[in-house]
JSON list of C-alpha atoms in Angstrom, two decimals:
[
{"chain": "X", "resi": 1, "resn": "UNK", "atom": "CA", "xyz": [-32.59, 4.77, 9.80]},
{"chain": "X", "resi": 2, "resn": "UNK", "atom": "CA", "xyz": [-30.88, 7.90, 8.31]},
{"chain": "X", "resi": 3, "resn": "UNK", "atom": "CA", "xyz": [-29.31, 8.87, 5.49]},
{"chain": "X", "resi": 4, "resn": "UNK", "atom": "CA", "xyz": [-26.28, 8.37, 6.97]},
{"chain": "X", "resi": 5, "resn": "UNK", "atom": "CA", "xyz": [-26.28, 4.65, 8.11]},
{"chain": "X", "resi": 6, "resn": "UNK", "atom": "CA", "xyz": [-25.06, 3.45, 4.46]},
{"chain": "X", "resi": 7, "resn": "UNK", "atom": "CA", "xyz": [-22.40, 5.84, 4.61]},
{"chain": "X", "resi": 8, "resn": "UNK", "atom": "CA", "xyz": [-21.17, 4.90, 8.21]},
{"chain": "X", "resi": 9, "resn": "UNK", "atom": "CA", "xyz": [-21.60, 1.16, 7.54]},
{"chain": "X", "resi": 10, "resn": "UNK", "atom": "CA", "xyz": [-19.34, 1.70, 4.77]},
{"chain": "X", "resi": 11, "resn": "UNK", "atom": "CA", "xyz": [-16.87, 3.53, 6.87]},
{"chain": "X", "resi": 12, "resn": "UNK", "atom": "CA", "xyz": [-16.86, 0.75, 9.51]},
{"chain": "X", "resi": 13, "resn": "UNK", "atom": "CA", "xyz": [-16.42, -1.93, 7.00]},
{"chain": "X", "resi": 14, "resn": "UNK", "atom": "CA", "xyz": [-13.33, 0.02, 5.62]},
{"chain": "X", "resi": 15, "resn": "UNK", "atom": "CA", "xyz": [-11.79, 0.18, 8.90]},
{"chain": "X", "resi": 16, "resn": "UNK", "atom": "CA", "xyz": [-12.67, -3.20, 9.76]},
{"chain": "X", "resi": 17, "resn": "UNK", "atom": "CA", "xyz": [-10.68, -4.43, 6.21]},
{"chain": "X", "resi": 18, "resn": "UNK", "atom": "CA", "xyz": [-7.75, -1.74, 7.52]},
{"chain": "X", "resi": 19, "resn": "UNK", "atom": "CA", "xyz": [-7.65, -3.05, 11.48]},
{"chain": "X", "resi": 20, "resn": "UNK", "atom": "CA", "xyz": [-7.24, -6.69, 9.70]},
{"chain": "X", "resi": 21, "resn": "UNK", "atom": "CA", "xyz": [-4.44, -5.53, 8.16]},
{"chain": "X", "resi": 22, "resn": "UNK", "atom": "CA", "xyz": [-2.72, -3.96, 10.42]},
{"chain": "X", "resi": 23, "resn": "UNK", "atom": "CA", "xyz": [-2.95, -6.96, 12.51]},
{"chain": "X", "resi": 24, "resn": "UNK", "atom": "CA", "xyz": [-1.22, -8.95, 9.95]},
{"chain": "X", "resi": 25, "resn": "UNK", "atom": "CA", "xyz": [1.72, -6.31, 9.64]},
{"chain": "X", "resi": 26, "resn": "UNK", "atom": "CA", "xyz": [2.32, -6.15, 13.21]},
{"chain": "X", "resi": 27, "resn": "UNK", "atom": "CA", "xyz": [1.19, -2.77, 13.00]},
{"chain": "X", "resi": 28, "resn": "UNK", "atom": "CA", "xyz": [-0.44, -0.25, 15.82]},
{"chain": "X", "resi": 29, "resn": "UNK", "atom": "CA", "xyz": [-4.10, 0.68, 15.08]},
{"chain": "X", "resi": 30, "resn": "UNK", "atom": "CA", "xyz": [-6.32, 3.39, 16.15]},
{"chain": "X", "resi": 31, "resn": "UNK", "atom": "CA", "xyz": [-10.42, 4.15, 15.33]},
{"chain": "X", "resi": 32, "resn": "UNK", "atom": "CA", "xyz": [-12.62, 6.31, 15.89]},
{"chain": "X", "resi": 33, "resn": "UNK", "atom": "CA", "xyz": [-15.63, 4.22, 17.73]},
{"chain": "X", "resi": 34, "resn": "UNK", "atom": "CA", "xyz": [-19.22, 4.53, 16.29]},
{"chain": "X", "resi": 35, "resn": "UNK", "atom": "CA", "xyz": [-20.43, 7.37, 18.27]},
{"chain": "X", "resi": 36, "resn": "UNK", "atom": "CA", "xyz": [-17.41, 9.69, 17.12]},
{"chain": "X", "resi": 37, "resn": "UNK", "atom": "CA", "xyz": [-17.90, 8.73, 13.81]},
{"chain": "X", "resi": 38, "resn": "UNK", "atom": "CA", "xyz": [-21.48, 9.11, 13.67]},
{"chain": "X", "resi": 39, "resn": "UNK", "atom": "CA", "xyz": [-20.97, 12.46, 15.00]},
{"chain": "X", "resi": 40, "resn": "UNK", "atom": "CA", "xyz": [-18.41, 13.40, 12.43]},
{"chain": "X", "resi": 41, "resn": "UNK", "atom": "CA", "xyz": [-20.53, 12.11, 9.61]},
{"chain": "X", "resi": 42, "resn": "UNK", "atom": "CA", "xyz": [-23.09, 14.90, 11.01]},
{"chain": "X", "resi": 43, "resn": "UNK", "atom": "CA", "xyz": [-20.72, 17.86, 11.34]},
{"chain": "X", "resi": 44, "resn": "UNK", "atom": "CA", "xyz": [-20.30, 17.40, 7.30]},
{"chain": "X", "resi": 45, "resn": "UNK", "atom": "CA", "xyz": [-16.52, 18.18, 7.16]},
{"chain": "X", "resi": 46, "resn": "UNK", "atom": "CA", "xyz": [-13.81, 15.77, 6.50]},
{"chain": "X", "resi": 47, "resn": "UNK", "atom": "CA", "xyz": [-11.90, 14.20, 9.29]},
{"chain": "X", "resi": 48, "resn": "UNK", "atom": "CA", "xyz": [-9.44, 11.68, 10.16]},
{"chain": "X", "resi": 49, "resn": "UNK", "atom": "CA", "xyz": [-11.34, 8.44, 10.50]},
{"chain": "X", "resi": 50, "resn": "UNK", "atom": "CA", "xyz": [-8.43, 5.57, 11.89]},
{"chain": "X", "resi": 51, "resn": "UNK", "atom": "CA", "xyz": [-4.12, 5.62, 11.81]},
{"chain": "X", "resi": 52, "resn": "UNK", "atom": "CA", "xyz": [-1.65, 2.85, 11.58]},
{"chain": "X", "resi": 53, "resn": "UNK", "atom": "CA", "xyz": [1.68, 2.93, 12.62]},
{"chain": "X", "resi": 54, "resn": "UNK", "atom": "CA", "xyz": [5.33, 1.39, 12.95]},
{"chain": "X", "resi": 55, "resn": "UNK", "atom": "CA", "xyz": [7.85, 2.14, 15.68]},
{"chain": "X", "resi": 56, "resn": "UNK", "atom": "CA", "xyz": [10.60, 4.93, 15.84]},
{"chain": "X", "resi": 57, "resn": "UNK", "atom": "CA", "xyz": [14.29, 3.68, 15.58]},
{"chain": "X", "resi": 58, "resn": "UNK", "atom": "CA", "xyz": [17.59, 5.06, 15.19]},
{"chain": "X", "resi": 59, "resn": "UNK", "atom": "CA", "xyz": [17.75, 5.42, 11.30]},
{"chain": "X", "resi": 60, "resn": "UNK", "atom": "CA", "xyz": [14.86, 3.31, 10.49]},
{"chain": "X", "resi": 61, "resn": "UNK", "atom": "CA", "xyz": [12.07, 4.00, 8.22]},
{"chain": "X", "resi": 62, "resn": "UNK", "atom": "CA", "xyz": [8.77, 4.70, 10.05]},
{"chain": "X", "resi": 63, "resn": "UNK", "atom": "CA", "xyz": [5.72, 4.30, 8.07]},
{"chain": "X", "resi": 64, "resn": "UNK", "atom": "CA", "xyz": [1.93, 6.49, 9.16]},
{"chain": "X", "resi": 65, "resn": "UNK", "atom": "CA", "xyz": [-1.03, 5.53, 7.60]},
{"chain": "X", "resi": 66, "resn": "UNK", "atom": "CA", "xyz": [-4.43, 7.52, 8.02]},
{"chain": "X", "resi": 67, "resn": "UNK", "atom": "CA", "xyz": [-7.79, 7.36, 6.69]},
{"chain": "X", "resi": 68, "resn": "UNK", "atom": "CA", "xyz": [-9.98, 10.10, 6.30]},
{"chain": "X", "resi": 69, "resn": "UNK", "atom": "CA", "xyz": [-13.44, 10.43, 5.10]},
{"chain": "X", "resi": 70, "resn": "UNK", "atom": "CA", "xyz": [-15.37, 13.52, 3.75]},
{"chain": "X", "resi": 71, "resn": "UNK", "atom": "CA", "xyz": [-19.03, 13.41, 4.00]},
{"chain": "X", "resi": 72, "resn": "UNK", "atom": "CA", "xyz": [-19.49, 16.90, 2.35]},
{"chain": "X", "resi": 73, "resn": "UNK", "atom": "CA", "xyz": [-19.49, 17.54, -1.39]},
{"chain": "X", "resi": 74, "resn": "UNK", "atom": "CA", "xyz": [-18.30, 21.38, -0.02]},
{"chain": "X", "resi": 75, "resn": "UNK", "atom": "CA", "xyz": [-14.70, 19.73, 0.31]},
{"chain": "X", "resi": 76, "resn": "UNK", "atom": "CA", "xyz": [-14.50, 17.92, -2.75]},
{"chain": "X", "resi": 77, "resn": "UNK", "atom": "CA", "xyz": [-13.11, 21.21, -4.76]},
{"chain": "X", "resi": 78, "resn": "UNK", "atom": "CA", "xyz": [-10.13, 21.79, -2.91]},
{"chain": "X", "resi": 79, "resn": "UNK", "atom": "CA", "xyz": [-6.94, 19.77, -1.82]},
{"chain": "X", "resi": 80, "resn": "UNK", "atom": "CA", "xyz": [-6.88, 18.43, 1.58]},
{"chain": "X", "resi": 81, "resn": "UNK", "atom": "CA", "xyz": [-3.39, 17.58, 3.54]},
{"chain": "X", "resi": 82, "resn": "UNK", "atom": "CA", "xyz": [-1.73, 16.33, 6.50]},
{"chain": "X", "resi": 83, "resn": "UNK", "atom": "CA", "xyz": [0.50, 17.64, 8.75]},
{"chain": "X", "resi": 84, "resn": "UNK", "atom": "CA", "xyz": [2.42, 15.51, 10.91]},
{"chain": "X", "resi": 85, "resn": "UNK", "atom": "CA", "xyz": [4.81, 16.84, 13.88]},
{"chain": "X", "resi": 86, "resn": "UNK", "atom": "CA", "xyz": [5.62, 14.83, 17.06]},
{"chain": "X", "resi": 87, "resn": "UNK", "atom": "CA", "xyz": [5.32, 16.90, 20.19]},
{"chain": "X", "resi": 88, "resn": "UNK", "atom": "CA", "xyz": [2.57, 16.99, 23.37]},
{"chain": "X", "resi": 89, "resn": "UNK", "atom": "CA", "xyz": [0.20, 18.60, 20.82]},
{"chain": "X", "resi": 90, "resn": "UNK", "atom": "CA", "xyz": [-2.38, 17.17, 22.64]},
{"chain": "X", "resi": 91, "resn": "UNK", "atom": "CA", "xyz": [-2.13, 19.53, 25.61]},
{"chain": "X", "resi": 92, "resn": "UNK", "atom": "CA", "xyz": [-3.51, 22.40, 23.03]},
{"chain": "X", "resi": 93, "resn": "UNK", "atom": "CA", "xyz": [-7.32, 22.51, 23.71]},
{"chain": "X", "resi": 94, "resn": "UNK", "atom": "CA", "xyz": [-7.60, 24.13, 20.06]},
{"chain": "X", "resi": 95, "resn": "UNK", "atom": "CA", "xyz": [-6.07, 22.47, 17.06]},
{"chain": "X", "resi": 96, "resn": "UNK", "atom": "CA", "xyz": [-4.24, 25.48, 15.96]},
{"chain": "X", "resi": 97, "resn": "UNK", "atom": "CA", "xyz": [-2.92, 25.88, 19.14]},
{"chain": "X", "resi": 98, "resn": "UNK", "atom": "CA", "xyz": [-1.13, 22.54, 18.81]},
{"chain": "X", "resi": 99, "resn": "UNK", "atom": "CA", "xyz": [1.71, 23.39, 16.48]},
{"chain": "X", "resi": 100, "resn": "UNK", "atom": "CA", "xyz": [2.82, 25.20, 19.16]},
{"chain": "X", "resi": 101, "resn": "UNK", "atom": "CA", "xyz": [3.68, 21.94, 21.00]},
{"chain": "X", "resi": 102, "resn": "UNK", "atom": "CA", "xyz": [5.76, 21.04, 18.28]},
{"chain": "X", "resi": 103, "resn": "UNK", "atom": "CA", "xyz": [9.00, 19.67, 18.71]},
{"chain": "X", "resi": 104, "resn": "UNK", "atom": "CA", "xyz": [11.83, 21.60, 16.77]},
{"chain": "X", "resi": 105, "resn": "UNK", "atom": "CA", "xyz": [14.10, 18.62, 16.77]},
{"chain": "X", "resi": 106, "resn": "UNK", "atom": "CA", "xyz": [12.06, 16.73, 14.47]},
{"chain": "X", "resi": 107, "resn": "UNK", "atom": "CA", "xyz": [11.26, 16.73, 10.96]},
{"chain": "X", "resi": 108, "resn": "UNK", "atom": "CA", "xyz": [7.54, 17.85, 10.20]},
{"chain": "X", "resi": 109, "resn": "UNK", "atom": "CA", "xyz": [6.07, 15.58, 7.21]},
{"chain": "X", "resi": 110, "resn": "UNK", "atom": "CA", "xyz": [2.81, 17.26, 5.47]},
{"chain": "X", "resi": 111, "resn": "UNK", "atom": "CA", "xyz": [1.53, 14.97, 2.69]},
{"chain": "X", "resi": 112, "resn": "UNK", "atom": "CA", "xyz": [0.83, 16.42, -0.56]},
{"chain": "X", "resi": 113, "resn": "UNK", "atom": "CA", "xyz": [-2.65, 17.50, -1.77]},
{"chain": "X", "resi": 114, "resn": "UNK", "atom": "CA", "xyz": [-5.53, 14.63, -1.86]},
{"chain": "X", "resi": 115, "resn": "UNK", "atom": "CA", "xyz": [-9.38, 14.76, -2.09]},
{"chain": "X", "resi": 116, "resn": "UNK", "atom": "CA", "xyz": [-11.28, 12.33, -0.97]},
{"chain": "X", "resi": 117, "resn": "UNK", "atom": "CA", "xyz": [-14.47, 11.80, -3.17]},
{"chain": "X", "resi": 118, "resn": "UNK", "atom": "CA", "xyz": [-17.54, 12.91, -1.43]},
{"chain": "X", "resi": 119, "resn": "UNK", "atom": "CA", "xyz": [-18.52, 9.84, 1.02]},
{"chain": "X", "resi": 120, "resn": "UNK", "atom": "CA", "xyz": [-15.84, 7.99, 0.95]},
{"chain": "X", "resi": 121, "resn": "UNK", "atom": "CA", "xyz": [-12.99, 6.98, 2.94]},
{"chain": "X", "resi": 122, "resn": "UNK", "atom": "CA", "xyz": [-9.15, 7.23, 1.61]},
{"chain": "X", "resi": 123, "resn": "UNK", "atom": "CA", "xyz": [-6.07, 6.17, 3.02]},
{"chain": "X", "resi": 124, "resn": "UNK", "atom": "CA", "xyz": [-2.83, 8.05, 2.86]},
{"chain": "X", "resi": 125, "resn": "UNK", "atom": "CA", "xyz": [0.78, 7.06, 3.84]},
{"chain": "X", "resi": 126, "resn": "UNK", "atom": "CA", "xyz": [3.56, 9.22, 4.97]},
{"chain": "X", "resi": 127, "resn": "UNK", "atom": "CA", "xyz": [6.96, 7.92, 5.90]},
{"chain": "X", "resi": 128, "resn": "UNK", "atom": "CA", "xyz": [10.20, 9.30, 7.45]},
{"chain": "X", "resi": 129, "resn": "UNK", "atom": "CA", "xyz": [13.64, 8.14, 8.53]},
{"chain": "X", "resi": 130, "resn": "UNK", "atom": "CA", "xyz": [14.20, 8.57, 12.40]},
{"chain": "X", "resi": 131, "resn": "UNK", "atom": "CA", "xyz": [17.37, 10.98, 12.54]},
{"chain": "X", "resi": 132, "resn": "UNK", "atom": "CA", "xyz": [20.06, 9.25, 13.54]},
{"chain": "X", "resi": 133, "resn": "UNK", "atom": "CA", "xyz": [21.19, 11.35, 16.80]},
{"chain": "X", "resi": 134, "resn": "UNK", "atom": "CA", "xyz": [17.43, 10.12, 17.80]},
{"chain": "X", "resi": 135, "resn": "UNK", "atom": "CA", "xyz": [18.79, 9.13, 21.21]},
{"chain": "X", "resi": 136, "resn": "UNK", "atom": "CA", "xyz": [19.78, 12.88, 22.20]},
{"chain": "X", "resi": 137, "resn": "UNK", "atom": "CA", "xyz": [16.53, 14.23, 20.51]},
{"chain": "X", "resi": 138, "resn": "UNK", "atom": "CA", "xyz": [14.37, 15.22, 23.96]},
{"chain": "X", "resi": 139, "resn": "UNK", "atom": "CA", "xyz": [11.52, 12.35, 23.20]},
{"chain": "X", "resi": 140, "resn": "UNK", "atom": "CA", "xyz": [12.78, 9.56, 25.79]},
{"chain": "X", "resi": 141, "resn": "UNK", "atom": "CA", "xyz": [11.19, 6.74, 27.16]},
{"chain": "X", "resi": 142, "resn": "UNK", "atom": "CA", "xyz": [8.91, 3.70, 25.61]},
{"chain": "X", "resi": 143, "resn": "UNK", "atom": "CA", "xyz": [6.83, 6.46, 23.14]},
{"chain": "X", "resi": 144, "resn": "UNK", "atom": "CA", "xyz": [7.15, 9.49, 21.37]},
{"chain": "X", "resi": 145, "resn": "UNK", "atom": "CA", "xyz": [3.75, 11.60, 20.65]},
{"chain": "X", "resi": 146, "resn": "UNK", "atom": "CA", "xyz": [2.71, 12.06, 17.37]},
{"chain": "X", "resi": 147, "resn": "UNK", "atom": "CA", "xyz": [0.31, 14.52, 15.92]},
{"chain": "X", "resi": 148, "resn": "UNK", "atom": "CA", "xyz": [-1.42, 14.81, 12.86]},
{"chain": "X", "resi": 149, "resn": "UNK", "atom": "CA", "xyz": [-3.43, 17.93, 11.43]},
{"chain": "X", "resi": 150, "resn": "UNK", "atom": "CA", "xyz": [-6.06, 17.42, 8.57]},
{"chain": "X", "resi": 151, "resn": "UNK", "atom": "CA", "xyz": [-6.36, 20.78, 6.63]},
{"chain": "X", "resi": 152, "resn": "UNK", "atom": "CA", "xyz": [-7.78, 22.29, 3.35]},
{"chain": "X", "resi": 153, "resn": "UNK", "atom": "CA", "xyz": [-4.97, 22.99, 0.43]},
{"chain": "X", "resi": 154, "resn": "UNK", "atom": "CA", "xyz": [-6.05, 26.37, -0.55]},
{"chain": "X", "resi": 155, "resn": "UNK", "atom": "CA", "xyz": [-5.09, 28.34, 3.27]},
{"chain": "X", "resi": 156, "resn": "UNK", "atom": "CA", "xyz": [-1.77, 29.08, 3.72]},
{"chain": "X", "resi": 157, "resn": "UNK", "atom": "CA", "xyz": [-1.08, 26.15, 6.17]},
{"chain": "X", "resi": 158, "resn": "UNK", "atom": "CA", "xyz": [-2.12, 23.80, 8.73]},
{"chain": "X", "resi": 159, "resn": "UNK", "atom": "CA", "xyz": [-3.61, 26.70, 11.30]},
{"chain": "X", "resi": 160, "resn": "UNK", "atom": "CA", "xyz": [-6.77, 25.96, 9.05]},
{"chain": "X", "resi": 161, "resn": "UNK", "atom": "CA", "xyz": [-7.37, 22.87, 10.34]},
{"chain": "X", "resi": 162, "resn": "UNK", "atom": "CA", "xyz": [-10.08, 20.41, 9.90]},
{"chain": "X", "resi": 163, "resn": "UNK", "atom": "CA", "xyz": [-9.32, 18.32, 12.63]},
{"chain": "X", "resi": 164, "resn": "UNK", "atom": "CA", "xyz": [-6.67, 16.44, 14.37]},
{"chain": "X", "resi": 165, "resn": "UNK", "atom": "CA", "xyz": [-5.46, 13.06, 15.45]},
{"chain": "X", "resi": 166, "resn": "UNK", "atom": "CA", "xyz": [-2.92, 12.65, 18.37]},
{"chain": "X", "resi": 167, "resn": "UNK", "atom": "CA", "xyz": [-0.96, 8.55, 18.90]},
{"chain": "X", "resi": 168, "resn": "UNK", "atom": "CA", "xyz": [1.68, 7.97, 21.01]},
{"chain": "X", "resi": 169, "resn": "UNK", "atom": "CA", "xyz": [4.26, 5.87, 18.68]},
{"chain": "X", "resi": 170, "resn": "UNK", "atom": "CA", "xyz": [6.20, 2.88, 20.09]},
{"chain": "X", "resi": 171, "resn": "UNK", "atom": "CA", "xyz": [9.90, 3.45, 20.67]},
{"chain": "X", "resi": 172, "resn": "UNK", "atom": "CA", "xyz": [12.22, 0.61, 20.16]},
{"chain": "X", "resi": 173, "resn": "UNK", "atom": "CA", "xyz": [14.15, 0.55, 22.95]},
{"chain": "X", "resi": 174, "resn": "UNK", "atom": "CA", "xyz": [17.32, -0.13, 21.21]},
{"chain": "X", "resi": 175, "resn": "UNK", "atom": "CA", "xyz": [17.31, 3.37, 19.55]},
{"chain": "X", "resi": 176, "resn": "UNK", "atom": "CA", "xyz": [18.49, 4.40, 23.18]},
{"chain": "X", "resi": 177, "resn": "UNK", "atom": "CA", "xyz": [21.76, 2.20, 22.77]},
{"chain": "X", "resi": 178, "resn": "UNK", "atom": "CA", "xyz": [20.62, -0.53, 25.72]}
]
């Protein structure tokens, strides 16, 4: 047993409580499995440990929920934040590179400053309004990727990331007027 297997039991059993609830809201859910987060745990920095998400729709409120846990006390001085964009993000094989996937057309949403205490998991929720000329935006079809960047508060922006998190996010299909 190492010193970790507290720590990652108490992880799982967070995410286990958070993937019951987003069952109950109807919600989409994404974890990391036990290998990843075992691996992260290791590495020592802070990192996005599960999301939960709504749908996009014309006009409608979208809601993002992420955990992320920080195993190192290094990170507990400074602020951490998220940056969210939509956009094929996930073609960048570097996480700075990603923001130059980003979509123009939509709004970017970066959370304000958090720290998660030092082995512990924390939950944050962003939310946004789809524009409402979402049906001539250039995201079409049944989902719209998302990214999300996990970076430290004191570097001038998100090309410090920690890590990053890509989902592709239901679209209703009535948002396309059909």
């Amino acid at each position: 047993m190492t010193e970790f297997e507290p720590k990652i039991a108490a992880t799982h059993a967070e995410l286990d409580a958070a993937e019951a609830e987003a069952g109950e809201l109807g919600a989409h859910f994404l974890r990391l499995d036990d290998h990843e987060i075992r691996a992260a745990w290791k590495r020592g920095n802070p990192f996005f440990t599960a999301a939960m998400w709504d749908h996009v729709a014309v006009g409608e409120p979208t809601r993002l929920w992420f955990w992320v846990t920080n195993p190192a006390s290094g990170w507990g001085l400074g602020a951490l934040h998220i940056h969210t964009f939509f956009g094929p993000g996930f073609l960048s094989p570097t996480t700075e590179g990603a923001l130059e996937y980003r979509d123009q057309l939509w709004p970017v949403l970066t959370s304000a400053g958090f720290v998660v205490p030092v082995g512990e998991t924390r939950r944050v929720e962003l939310g946004f309004n789809a524009p409402m000329d979402f049906a001539t935006r250039p995201i079409r079809g049944p989902h719209a990727p998302f990214n999300a960047l996990l970076y430290v508060g004191e570097h001038t922006g998100p090309a410090a990331a920690l890590a990053r998190l890509h989902v592709h996010v239901p679209v209703r299909v009535t948002a396309w007027g059909l």
